[in-house]
Amino acid sequence: MTLFKKYYKHIASLLFAIIIFLFWRVGYSCAFSYHEQFQMFMLSKAYFMERMSLPGGLADYVGEFLVQFYYFPLFGALIVALLLAVVQILTWQLMKLFSAKDYAYPLSFLPSVVLWQYLGNESVLLSFVVAVVAALAFGLGYAKIKNNPVRIVCGTLGVAAFYWLFGAVAFSAVLFVVIFNFKSKINIITSVSAVLCAVFAALVSYRISSYPLFRFFFGLNYFRFPTEIPFLQVFIMIMVAAIPAAGLLDKKLNKKLSIALAVFTVALGAFYIPTGFKSLNYEVLQYDYLVRIGNWDKIISTADKQNPRTPQSVACLNLALAEKGLLGERMFNYFQNGHEGLVPAFVRDFFMPLSSAEIYLRLGMVNTSMRNLFEAQEAIPNYRKSARITKRLAELNIINEDYAVAEKYLKMLSNTLFYKEFAESTLSNIEKFKENKFWSSVDKNRYQKDFLFSDAEPDQMYGLLLVQNGKNRMAFDYLMADVLLEKDLQKFINYYPLFKDAGYKVLQKNFQEALIYAYYKTHGSLSGIPPIVTTTVVNDFQQFMQTYSRNPQLAKAENTYYAYLLNLK
């Protein structure tokens, strides 16, 4: 017990870090892929100087350096866990400077808990967390300075330098300096000088740059959308400076109050942190991540647990079903929302076109895929380049035999850490790239002639793919699925005989259901129906029609095309 009492703070901090790691690694790994894919950290002097040309450049550079390791979700979870644990430890060290005793230890977790919740917003950049750590470290260093002239220099020139390196979080450091000076009864001139230097640094930065003034006081590159400054970001900037001063309240704490404070902190974390993670947003991130790594089985098992709820998620699921050869077998086991559930309508966005680009690519629509990727690259809010997109653009330009453009992209990737090997190996054998099994298949399935593409007539686009290559199984699946989702049974009757050319020996279940229903509505019975339908599906249809004819409300027909066609719940 004595040993526990001696080390309980270390145990609590370690346990806190482990919980953070497991939370992100098990529940939200997709967030790391999302962040990593919207930057392209390059190991070059020019890249470093570009980042350092604006206030907060070092925080931005260090943040992007760490985010490149998000390529492996395990490293991402470890980085976030370490940074939040460091915030908690530094907060406690600062609290001790305000004479805090062990009873106040639970308070040291509050900044990390709030920051953890804030990171649930997928637009928060890691540079903000890096800047917060730097501000806490600056405060700790300042508080330990004993020499008054050195303290004055640190509180003036040091603050200005800190502002340029880490951005607007410098005002957190300044607030801490003011509070610490007040507590230590240091000359008020020192505090005033620190404030004026920080404001002066912000104003000078504004004069030599072309950004709105408010961003120099609240941060340039802490949030992905340049025009937005979330309130919680400002609150955290104040909190990390003010919480250490809570050590002054330690005299009013006792063992019981300390336990109550610990319970409150745990409860706050349990109920408050999840509020920062919007399930619908992370559903889309999860599906896109699984498409990126090609884990089709995981996509299907995820949908089995909960129906996808957005067009992009549904499109990712249908792609997975098609890749596994199950689109015509199981697509109506899940929620469907029309043909946009196959390929969502194009929007000028930096994220949504990525999944669509993968679908177009695998169908053989190379140029349409390239267009989506290029538009996504240009729409990234903070004007960064994407390593994921750049890699795909290089590959697609090779397929188009536009080697000069491909080489430009590959040379950019050769300056990165995790894409360098791909770039260099491809550059050395660029003309043999199509020998890869996947890319040779794409090249075989792709459109061979130019024409006016129309996403308003997707069935015609899928049909053109089949005209040039009847064995393009995915194009057949999407053609059939499209006309069924549009409830156009006449087109289905015209198209379904292509299934043998696409490599199917048996017409799949949902397609059989459509054929049976169309034949029944045309002939009034199933007498003479083509023998490609199975007895099981015919019997299920007959049972369904018996119930439906008596009382449509009782005819649920779950996991069938009939339920979708007749709008049955």
Coordinates of C-alpha atoms in Angstrom, one line a residue:
M1 CA 0.0 0.0 0.0
T2 CA 2.9 2.3 0.8
L3 CA 4.4 1.5 -2.5
F4 CA 1.2 2.3 -4.3
K5 CA 0.9 5.6 -2.5
K6 CA 4.4 6.5 -3.6
Y7 CA 3.9 5.7 -7.3
Y8 CA 0.1 6.1 -7.8
K9 CA 0.6 9.2 -9.9
H10 CA 3.0 7.4 -12.2
I11 CA 0.5 4.5 -12.4
A12 CA -2.4 6.9 -13.2
S13 CA -0.5 8.7 -15.9
L14 CA 0.6 5.4 -17.5
L15 CA -2.9 4.0 -17.3
F16 CA -4.2 7.2 -18.9
A17 CA -1.8 6.9 -21.8
I18 CA -2.7 3.2 -22.3
I19 CA -6.5 4.0 -22.4
I20 CA -5.8 6.8 -25.0
F21 CA -3.8 4.4 -27.1
L22 CA -6.4 1.6 -27.0
F23 CA -9.2 4.1 -27.7
W24 CA -7.7 5.3 -30.9
R25 CA -6.1 2.1 -32.0
V26 CA -9.2 -0.1 -31.6
G27 CA -12.0 2.4 -32.2
Y28 CA -10.7 5.2 -34.5
S29 CA -7.8 4.0 -36.5
C30 CA -9.5 5.3 -39.6
A31 CA -8.8 8.9 -38.4
F32 CA -5.1 8.4 -38.9
S33 CA -5.5 7.4 -42.6
Y34 CA -7.7 10.4 -43.0
H35 CA -5.1 12.8 -41.7
E36 CA -2.1 11.2 -43.4
Q37 CA -3.7 11.2 -46.8
F38 CA -4.2 15.0 -46.9
Q39 CA -0.6 16.0 -46.6
M40 CA 2.7 15.1 -48.3
F41 CA 5.5 15.7 -45.9
M42 CA 8.7 16.0 -47.9
L43 CA 12.2 15.7 -46.5
S44 CA 13.7 18.7 -48.2
K45 CA 15.0 22.1 -47.3
A46 CA 12.5 23.9 -49.5
Y47 CA 9.6 22.2 -47.7
F48 CA 11.0 23.2 -44.3
M49 CA 11.5 26.8 -45.4
E50 CA 8.0 26.9 -46.8
R51 CA 6.5 25.9 -43.4
M52 CA 8.8 28.2 -41.5
S53 CA 7.7 31.2 -43.6
L54 CA 4.5 31.7 -41.5
P55 CA 3.9 32.0 -37.7
G56 CA 3.5 28.5 -36.2
G57 CA 5.7 27.0 -38.9
L58 CA 7.7 24.8 -36.5
A59 CA 4.5 23.4 -34.9
D60 CA 3.2 22.8 -38.4
Y61 CA 6.4 21.1 -39.6
V62 CA 6.7 18.9 -36.5
G63 CA 3.0 18.0 -36.7
E64 CA 3.2 17.0 -40.3
F65 CA 6.4 15.1 -39.6
L66 CA 4.6 13.0 -37.0
V67 CA 1.4 12.7 -39.1
Q68 CA 3.4 11.0 -41.8
F69 CA 3.7 8.0 -39.4
Y70 CA 0.0 7.8 -39.3
Y71 CA 0.5 5.7 -42.5
F72 CA 0.6 2.9 -39.9
P73 CA -2.4 3.3 -37.5
L74 CA -0.4 1.7 -34.7
F75 CA 2.1 4.5 -34.8
G76 CA -0.8 7.1 -35.0
A77 CA -2.4 5.8 -31.8
L78 CA 1.0 5.7 -30.1
I79 CA 1.8 9.3 -31.1
V80 CA -1.5 10.7 -29.9
A81 CA -1.3 8.8 -26.6
L82 CA 2.2 10.1 -25.9
L83 CA 1.4 13.7 -26.8
L84 CA -1.8 13.8 -24.6
A85 CA 0.2 12.1 -21.7
V86 CA 2.9 14.7 -22.1
V87 CA 0.3 17.4 -21.8
Q88 CA -0.9 15.9 -18.6
I89 CA 2.6 15.5 -17.1
L90 CA 3.6 19.0 -18.0
T91 CA 0.4 20.4 -16.6
W92 CA 1.2 18.7 -13.3
Q93 CA 4.8 20.0 -13.3
L94 CA 3.4 23.5 -13.7
M95 CA 0.8 22.9 -11.0
K96 CA 3.6 22.0 -8.6
L97 CA 5.2 25.4 -9.3
F98 CA 2.1 26.8 -7.8
S99 CA 2.6 24.7 -4.7
A100 CA 0.1 22.0 -5.6
K101 CA 0.1 18.9 -3.5
D102 CA -0.9 15.4 -4.5
Y103 CA -4.6 16.1 -3.7
A104 CA -4.8 18.3 -6.8
Y105 CA -3.3 15.7 -9.1
P106 CA -6.7 14.8 -10.8
L107 CA -6.9 18.4 -12.1
S108 CA -3.8 17.9 -14.2
F109 CA -5.8 15.5 -16.5
L110 CA -8.4 18.1 -17.4
P111 CA -6.5 19.8 -20.3
S112 CA -5.7 16.4 -21.8
V113 CA -9.3 15.3 -21.5
V114 CA -10.6 18.4 -23.2
L115 CA -7.9 18.2 -25.9
W116 CA -8.8 14.5 -26.5
Q117 CA -12.4 15.4 -27.0
Y118 CA -11.4 18.2 -29.4
L119 CA -9.3 15.8 -31.5
G120 CA -12.5 14.0 -32.2
N121 CA -13.1 16.7 -34.7
E122 CA -11.4 15.3 -37.8
S123 CA -10.4 18.8 -39.0
V124 CA -8.2 19.5 -36.0
L125 CA -4.5 19.2 -37.0
L126 CA -1.8 17.7 -34.9
S127 CA 0.1 21.0 -35.1
F128 CA -2.2 22.4 -32.4
V129 CA -1.4 19.6 -30.0
V130 CA 2.3 20.1 -30.7
A131 CA 1.9 23.9 -30.0
V132 CA 0.1 23.2 -26.7
V133 CA 3.0 20.9 -25.6
A134 CA 5.5 23.6 -26.6
A135 CA 3.5 26.3 -24.6
L136 CA 3.5 24.2 -21.5
A137 CA 7.2 23.5 -21.9
F138 CA 7.8 27.2 -22.4
G139 CA 5.9 28.0 -19.2
L140 CA 7.8 25.4 -17.2
G141 CA 11.1 26.8 -18.5
Y142 CA 10.1 30.4 -17.7
A143 CA 9.0 29.5 -14.2
K144 CA 12.3 27.9 -13.4
I145 CA 14.4 30.9 -14.4
K146 CA 15.9 32.6 -11.4
N147 CA 17.9 35.3 -13.0
N148 CA 15.8 38.4 -13.5
P149 CA 17.4 39.8 -16.6
V150 CA 17.2 36.4 -18.3
R151 CA 13.5 36.2 -17.3
I152 CA 12.9 39.6 -18.9
V153 CA 14.6 38.5 -22.1
C154 CA 12.6 35.2 -22.1
G155 CA 9.4 37.1 -21.5
T156 CA 9.9 39.5 -24.3
L157 CA 12.2 38.3 -27.1
G158 CA 11.5 34.7 -26.1
V159 CA 7.7 35.2 -26.4
A160 CA 8.1 36.8 -29.9
A161 CA 10.3 34.0 -31.1
F162 CA 7.9 31.4 -29.6
Y163 CA 5.0 33.1 -31.5
W164 CA 6.8 32.7 -34.8
L165 CA 7.7 29.1 -34.1
F166 CA 4.5 27.8 -32.6
G167 CA 1.8 30.4 -33.6
A168 CA -1.0 31.8 -31.6
V169 CA -0.7 29.3 -28.7
A170 CA 2.0 31.8 -27.7
F171 CA -0.8 33.7 -26.0
S172 CA -1.3 30.7 -23.7
A173 CA 2.3 31.0 -22.7
V174 CA 1.9 34.7 -22.2
L175 CA -1.2 34.2 -20.0
F176 CA 0.8 31.7 -17.9
V177 CA 3.7 34.2 -17.6
V178 CA 1.2 36.9 -16.3
I179 CA -0.4 34.5 -13.8
F180 CA 3.0 33.2 -12.6
N181 CA 4.4 36.7 -12.3
F182 CA 1.4 37.8 -10.2
K183 CA 1.7 34.8 -8.0
S184 CA 5.5 35.3 -7.6
K185 CA 5.0 39.1 -7.1
I186 CA 7.3 39.8 -10.0
N187 CA 7.4 43.4 -11.4
I188 CA 4.2 44.0 -13.4
I189 CA 6.3 45.6 -16.2
T190 CA 7.6 42.1 -17.0
S191 CA 4.0 40.9 -17.6
V192 CA 3.1 43.9 -19.7
S193 CA 6.2 43.5 -21.8
A194 CA 5.3 39.9 -22.5
V195 CA 1.8 40.8 -23.6
L196 CA 3.0 43.6 -25.8
C197 CA 5.7 41.5 -27.4
A198 CA 3.1 38.8 -28.3
V199 CA 0.7 41.3 -29.7
F200 CA 3.5 43.1 -31.6
A201 CA 4.7 39.8 -33.1
A202 CA 1.1 39.0 -34.3
L203 CA 0.7 42.4 -35.8
V204 CA 4.1 42.3 -37.6
S205 CA 3.2 38.8 -39.0
Y206 CA -0.1 40.2 -40.2
R207 CA 1.6 43.1 -42.0
I208 CA 4.0 40.9 -43.9
S209 CA 1.4 38.2 -44.8
S210 CA -1.9 38.2 -46.6
Y211 CA -4.1 36.4 -44.0
P212 CA -7.0 37.9 -42.0
L213 CA -5.9 39.6 -38.8
F214 CA -8.0 37.3 -36.5
R215 CA -6.1 34.3 -37.6
F216 CA -2.8 35.6 -36.3
F217 CA -4.4 35.8 -32.8
F218 CA -6.1 32.5 -32.9
G219 CA -3.9 30.3 -35.1
L220 CA -3.0 29.8 -38.8
N221 CA -2.6 26.1 -39.2
Y222 CA -4.2 24.5 -36.2
F223 CA -7.4 23.6 -38.1
R224 CA -7.9 22.2 -41.6
F225 CA -10.4 24.9 -42.7
P226 CA -8.6 28.2 -42.8
T227 CA -11.6 30.4 -42.2
E228 CA -12.8 28.5 -39.1
I229 CA -11.6 29.0 -35.5
P230 CA -13.5 26.7 -33.2
F231 CA -14.4 28.1 -29.8
L232 CA -13.0 25.0 -28.1
Q233 CA -9.6 25.8 -29.6
V234 CA -9.6 29.2 -27.9
F235 CA -10.9 27.6 -24.7
I236 CA -8.0 25.1 -24.6
M237 CA -5.5 27.8 -25.2
I238 CA -6.8 29.6 -22.1
M239 CA -7.2 26.4 -20.1
V240 CA -3.6 25.1 -20.5
A241 CA -2.4 28.4 -18.9
A242 CA -5.1 28.7 -16.2
I243 CA -5.2 25.1 -14.9
P244 CA -1.7 25.1 -13.4
A245 CA -2.8 28.1 -11.2
A246 CA -5.4 25.7 -9.7
G247 CA -2.5 24.5 -7.6
L248 CA -3.3 27.6 -5.4
L249 CA -6.5 25.9 -4.4
D250 CA -4.7 22.9 -3.1
K251 CA -4.9 24.3 0.5
K252 CA -8.7 23.8 0.3
L253 CA -8.5 20.2 -0.9
N254 CA -8.5 17.2 1.3
K255 CA -8.5 13.4 0.7
K256 CA -12.3 13.2 0.3
L257 CA -12.4 16.2 -2.1
S258 CA -9.5 14.8 -4.0
I259 CA -11.3 11.5 -4.5
A260 CA -14.4 13.4 -5.6
L261 CA -12.3 15.3 -8.1
A262 CA -10.8 12.1 -9.4
V263 CA -14.3 10.6 -9.9
F264 CA -15.4 13.8 -11.6
T265 CA -12.5 13.7 -14.0
V266 CA -13.1 10.1 -14.9
A267 CA -16.8 10.7 -15.4
L268 CA -16.1 13.8 -17.5
G269 CA -13.8 11.8 -19.7
A270 CA -16.3 8.9 -20.1
F271 CA -19.2 11.1 -21.0
Y272 CA -17.6 14.2 -22.6
I273 CA -14.9 12.7 -24.8
P274 CA -17.4 10.7 -27.0
T275 CA -19.3 13.9 -27.8
G276 CA -16.4 15.0 -30.0
F277 CA -16.6 11.9 -32.2
K278 CA -19.6 12.2 -34.6
S279 CA -20.5 8.6 -35.6
L280 CA -21.7 9.5 -39.0
N281 CA -18.5 11.2 -39.9
Y282 CA -16.4 8.4 -38.6
E283 CA -18.5 5.8 -40.5
V284 CA -17.5 7.5 -43.7
L285 CA -13.9 7.7 -42.7
Q286 CA -13.9 4.0 -41.7
Y287 CA -15.4 2.9 -45.1
D288 CA -13.0 5.0 -47.1
Y289 CA -10.0 3.7 -45.1
L290 CA -11.1 0.1 -45.7
V291 CA -11.5 0.8 -49.4
R292 CA -8.0 2.4 -49.4
I293 CA -6.5 -0.8 -48.0
G294 CA -8.8 -3.1 -50.0
N295 CA -10.2 -4.9 -47.0
W296 CA -13.5 -5.9 -48.6
D297 CA -14.4 -8.6 -46.0
K298 CA -14.1 -6.0 -43.2
I299 CA -16.4 -3.6 -45.1
I300 CA -19.0 -6.3 -45.5
S301 CA -18.8 -7.4 -41.8
T302 CA -19.0 -3.7 -40.7
A303 CA -22.2 -3.3 -42.7
D304 CA -23.6 -6.6 -41.2
K305 CA -23.3 -5.0 -37.8
Q306 CA -24.9 -1.7 -38.8
N307 CA -26.4 -0.6 -42.1
P308 CA -24.3 2.2 -43.8
R309 CA -26.1 5.5 -43.6
T310 CA -24.6 7.8 -46.2
P311 CA -24.3 7.5 -50.0
Q312 CA -20.5 7.3 -49.7
S313 CA -20.7 4.5 -47.2
V314 CA -23.3 2.6 -49.3
A315 CA -21.1 3.1 -52.4
C316 CA -18.1 1.6 -50.5
L317 CA -20.1 -1.3 -49.4
N318 CA -21.4 -2.0 -52.9
L319 CA -17.9 -1.8 -54.2
A320 CA -16.8 -4.4 -51.6
L321 CA -19.7 -6.7 -52.6
A322 CA -18.7 -6.3 -56.3
E323 CA -15.1 -7.1 -55.6
K324 CA -16.2 -10.3 -53.8
G325 CA -18.6 -11.2 -56.6
L326 CA -21.6 -10.7 -54.2
L327 CA -23.3 -7.6 -55.5
G328 CA -26.1 -9.4 -57.2
E329 CA -26.3 -11.9 -54.3
R330 CA -26.5 -9.6 -51.3
M331 CA -26.9 -6.0 -52.2
F332 CA -30.5 -5.8 -51.0
N333 CA -29.5 -7.3 -47.6
Y334 CA -28.5 -3.7 -46.9
F335 CA -29.9 -0.2 -47.2
Q336 CA -29.8 1.1 -50.7
N337 CA -30.5 4.7 -51.9
G338 CA -30.7 4.6 -55.6
H339 CA -27.9 4.6 -58.2
E340 CA -26.0 7.2 -56.1
G341 CA -25.4 4.2 -53.8
L342 CA -23.2 2.8 -56.6
V343 CA -21.3 6.0 -57.4
P344 CA -22.2 9.1 -55.5
A345 CA -22.8 12.3 -57.5
F346 CA -19.7 14.4 -58.0
V347 CA -19.3 17.3 -55.6
R348 CA -16.4 19.7 -55.3
D349 CA -14.9 18.4 -52.1
F350 CA -11.5 17.1 -51.0
F351 CA -12.7 13.9 -49.4
M352 CA -15.9 12.5 -51.0
P353 CA -14.5 12.1 -54.5
L354 CA -11.8 9.7 -53.2
S355 CA -14.1 6.7 -52.8
S356 CA -15.8 7.5 -56.1
A357 CA -12.4 7.6 -57.8
E358 CA -11.6 4.1 -56.6
I359 CA -14.9 2.8 -57.9
Y360 CA -14.4 4.4 -61.3
L361 CA -10.9 3.0 -61.4
R362 CA -11.9 -0.6 -60.7
L363 CA -14.7 -0.4 -63.3
G364 CA -12.2 0.8 -65.9
M365 CA -13.2 4.5 -66.1
V366 CA -9.6 5.7 -65.8
N367 CA -10.0 9.3 -66.8
T368 CA -13.1 9.8 -64.7
S369 CA -11.2 8.5 -61.7
M370 CA -8.4 10.9 -62.5
R371 CA -10.8 13.8 -62.7
N372 CA -12.2 13.0 -59.2
L373 CA -8.7 12.7 -57.8
F374 CA -7.5 15.9 -59.3
E375 CA -10.5 17.8 -58.1
A376 CA -10.0 16.4 -54.6
Q377 CA -6.4 17.4 -54.6
E378 CA -7.2 21.0 -55.5
A379 CA -10.0 21.2 -53.0
I380 CA -7.9 20.4 -49.9
P381 CA -8.9 23.3 -47.6
N382 CA -5.5 24.2 -46.3
Y383 CA -3.9 24.0 -49.8
R384 CA -1.7 21.0 -49.0
K385 CA -0.9 18.2 -51.4
S386 CA -2.0 14.6 -50.7
A387 CA 0.5 11.7 -50.9
R388 CA -2.4 9.2 -51.5
I389 CA -3.8 11.2 -54.3
T390 CA -0.5 12.0 -55.9
K391 CA 0.4 8.3 -55.9
R392 CA -2.8 7.4 -57.7
L393 CA -2.4 10.3 -60.2
A394 CA 1.1 8.9 -61.0
E395 CA -0.3 5.5 -61.5
L396 CA -3.2 6.7 -63.7
N397 CA -0.9 8.8 -65.9
I398 CA 1.3 5.7 -66.5
I399 CA -1.8 3.8 -67.6
N400 CA -2.5 6.6 -70.0
E401 CA 1.1 6.4 -71.1
D402 CA 1.6 10.1 -70.1
Y403 CA 5.0 9.3 -68.6
A404 CA 6.3 12.9 -68.3
V405 CA 3.4 13.8 -66.0
A406 CA 3.7 10.6 -64.1
E407 CA 7.5 11.2 -63.5
K408 CA 6.6 14.6 -62.1
Y409 CA 4.4 13.1 -59.5
L410 CA 6.8 10.2 -58.7
K411 CA 9.7 12.7 -58.2
M412 CA 7.5 14.5 -55.6
L413 CA 6.8 11.2 -53.8
S414 CA 10.5 10.3 -53.9
N415 CA 11.1 13.0 -51.3
T416 CA 8.7 11.3 -48.8
L417 CA 9.4 8.6 -46.3
F418 CA 6.7 6.0 -46.9
Y419 CA 6.1 6.5 -50.6
K420 CA 9.8 6.8 -51.6
E421 CA 10.3 3.1 -52.3
F422 CA 7.3 2.9 -54.6
A423 CA 8.3 6.1 -56.4
E424 CA 11.9 5.1 -57.1
S425 CA 11.0 1.5 -58.1
T426 CA 8.3 2.8 -60.5
L427 CA 10.6 5.4 -62.0
S428 CA 13.2 2.8 -62.7
N429 CA 10.7 0.5 -64.5
I430 CA 7.9 2.8 -65.5
E431 CA 7.2 1.1 -68.8
K432 CA 6.8 -2.3 -67.1
F433 CA 4.2 -0.9 -64.6
K434 CA 1.3 -2.4 -66.5
E435 CA 2.6 -5.9 -66.0
N436 CA 1.2 -5.7 -62.5
K437 CA -1.9 -8.0 -62.3
F438 CA -4.2 -5.3 -61.0
W439 CA -3.1 -2.6 -63.4
S440 CA -3.1 -4.9 -66.4
S441 CA -6.7 -5.7 -65.5
V442 CA -7.5 -2.0 -65.3
D443 CA -5.8 -1.4 -68.7
K444 CA -7.8 -4.2 -70.2
N445 CA -11.2 -3.0 -68.9
R446 CA -10.7 0.7 -69.5
Y447 CA -12.4 2.7 -72.2
Q448 CA -10.4 2.5 -75.4
K449 CA -12.1 5.4 -77.3
D450 CA -12.9 9.0 -76.3
F451 CA -16.5 10.0 -76.0
L452 CA -18.7 12.4 -74.0
F453 CA -19.0 11.0 -70.6
S454 CA -22.4 11.4 -68.9
D455 CA -22.8 10.6 -65.2
A456 CA -26.6 11.3 -65.7
E457 CA -26.8 8.0 -67.7
P458 CA -24.7 5.6 -65.7
D459 CA -26.2 2.5 -67.4
Q460 CA -25.0 3.7 -70.7
M461 CA -21.5 4.2 -69.3
Y462 CA -21.4 0.7 -67.8
G463 CA -22.8 -0.7 -71.1
L464 CA -20.0 0.9 -73.1
L465 CA -17.5 -0.9 -70.9
L466 CA -19.2 -4.2 -71.6
V467 CA -19.4 -3.5 -75.3
Q468 CA -15.6 -3.4 -75.5
N469 CA -15.0 -6.2 -72.9
G470 CA -17.9 -8.4 -72.2
K471 CA -15.9 -10.2 -69.5
N472 CA -15.7 -7.1 -67.3
R473 CA -17.7 -8.6 -64.5
M474 CA -17.8 -5.5 -62.3
A475 CA -19.2 -3.5 -65.2
F476 CA -22.0 -6.1 -65.6
D477 CA -22.7 -6.1 -61.8
Y478 CA -23.0 -2.3 -61.8
L479 CA -25.1 -2.2 -64.9
M480 CA -27.6 -4.7 -63.4
A481 CA -27.5 -3.0 -60.0
D482 CA -28.1 0.4 -61.6
V483 CA -31.2 -0.6 -63.5
L484 CA -32.6 -2.4 -60.5
L485 CA -32.0 0.5 -58.2
E486 CA -33.8 2.7 -60.7
K487 CA -36.6 0.1 -60.8
D488 CA -36.3 -0.1 -64.6
L489 CA -37.2 -3.8 -65.1
Q490 CA -37.5 -3.4 -68.9
K491 CA -33.8 -2.5 -69.2
F492 CA -33.0 -5.3 -66.8
I493 CA -34.7 -7.8 -69.1
N494 CA -32.7 -6.5 -72.0
Y495 CA -29.3 -6.7 -70.1
Y496 CA -29.4 -9.8 -67.9
P497 CA -28.5 -12.3 -70.7
L498 CA -24.9 -10.8 -70.6
F499 CA -24.3 -12.6 -67.3
K500 CA -22.6 -15.6 -69.0
D501 CA -20.1 -13.4 -70.8
A502 CA -19.3 -11.8 -67.5
G503 CA -18.2 -15.1 -66.1
Y504 CA -21.2 -16.2 -64.0
K505 CA -22.5 -19.7 -64.3
V506 CA -25.6 -18.9 -62.4
L507 CA -27.6 -15.7 -62.3
Q508 CA -27.3 -14.2 -58.8
K509 CA -30.1 -14.2 -56.3
N510 CA -31.2 -10.6 -56.4
F511 CA -31.0 -10.7 -60.2
Q512 CA -33.1 -13.8 -60.2
E513 CA -35.7 -12.1 -58.0
A514 CA -35.9 -9.2 -60.5
L515 CA -36.3 -11.6 -63.4
I516 CA -39.0 -13.6 -61.7
Y517 CA -41.0 -10.5 -60.7
A518 CA -40.7 -8.9 -64.2
Y519 CA -41.8 -12.2 -65.8
Y520 CA -44.7 -12.6 -63.4
K521 CA -45.9 -9.1 -64.0
T522 CA -45.7 -9.5 -67.8
H523 CA -47.2 -13.1 -68.0
G524 CA -49.4 -13.3 -64.9
S525 CA -47.6 -16.6 -63.9
L526 CA -44.2 -18.2 -63.9
S527 CA -45.1 -20.7 -66.5
G528 CA -42.3 -20.8 -69.1
I529 CA -39.9 -18.7 -67.2
P530 CA -36.2 -19.2 -68.3
P531 CA -34.6 -22.1 -66.5
I532 CA -31.8 -20.0 -65.1
V533 CA -33.8 -19.3 -61.9
T534 CA -33.6 -21.7 -59.0
T535 CA -36.4 -23.5 -57.4
T536 CA -35.6 -22.0 -54.0
V537 CA -36.0 -18.4 -55.3
V538 CA -39.2 -19.3 -57.2
N539 CA -40.7 -20.8 -54.1
D540 CA -39.7 -17.8 -52.0
F541 CA -41.4 -15.5 -54.5
Q542 CA -44.6 -17.5 -54.6
Q543 CA -44.8 -17.4 -50.7
F544 CA -44.2 -13.7 -50.8
M545 CA -46.9 -13.1 -53.4
Q546 CA -49.4 -15.1 -51.5
T547 CA -48.9 -12.9 -48.4
Y548 CA -48.6 -9.7 -50.4
S549 CA -51.8 -10.3 -52.3
R550 CA -53.7 -10.8 -49.0
N551 CA -52.1 -8.0 -47.0
P552 CA -49.1 -6.0 -48.4
Q553 CA -48.3 -4.7 -44.9
L554 CA -47.4 -8.2 -43.7
A555 CA -45.2 -9.0 -46.7
K556 CA -41.8 -7.9 -45.4
A557 CA -39.6 -9.9 -47.8
E558 CA -36.4 -8.9 -45.9
N559 CA -33.1 -9.1 -47.9
T560 CA -34.9 -9.3 -51.3
Y561 CA -35.3 -7.1 -54.2
Y562 CA -39.1 -7.1 -53.7
A563 CA -38.7 -5.2 -50.5
Y564 CA -36.8 -2.4 -52.3
L565 CA -39.0 -2.5 -55.4
L566 CA -42.3 -2.3 -53.5
N567 CA -41.0 0.0 -50.7
L568 CA -41.7 -2.5 -48.0
K569 CA -40.3 -1.9 -44.6

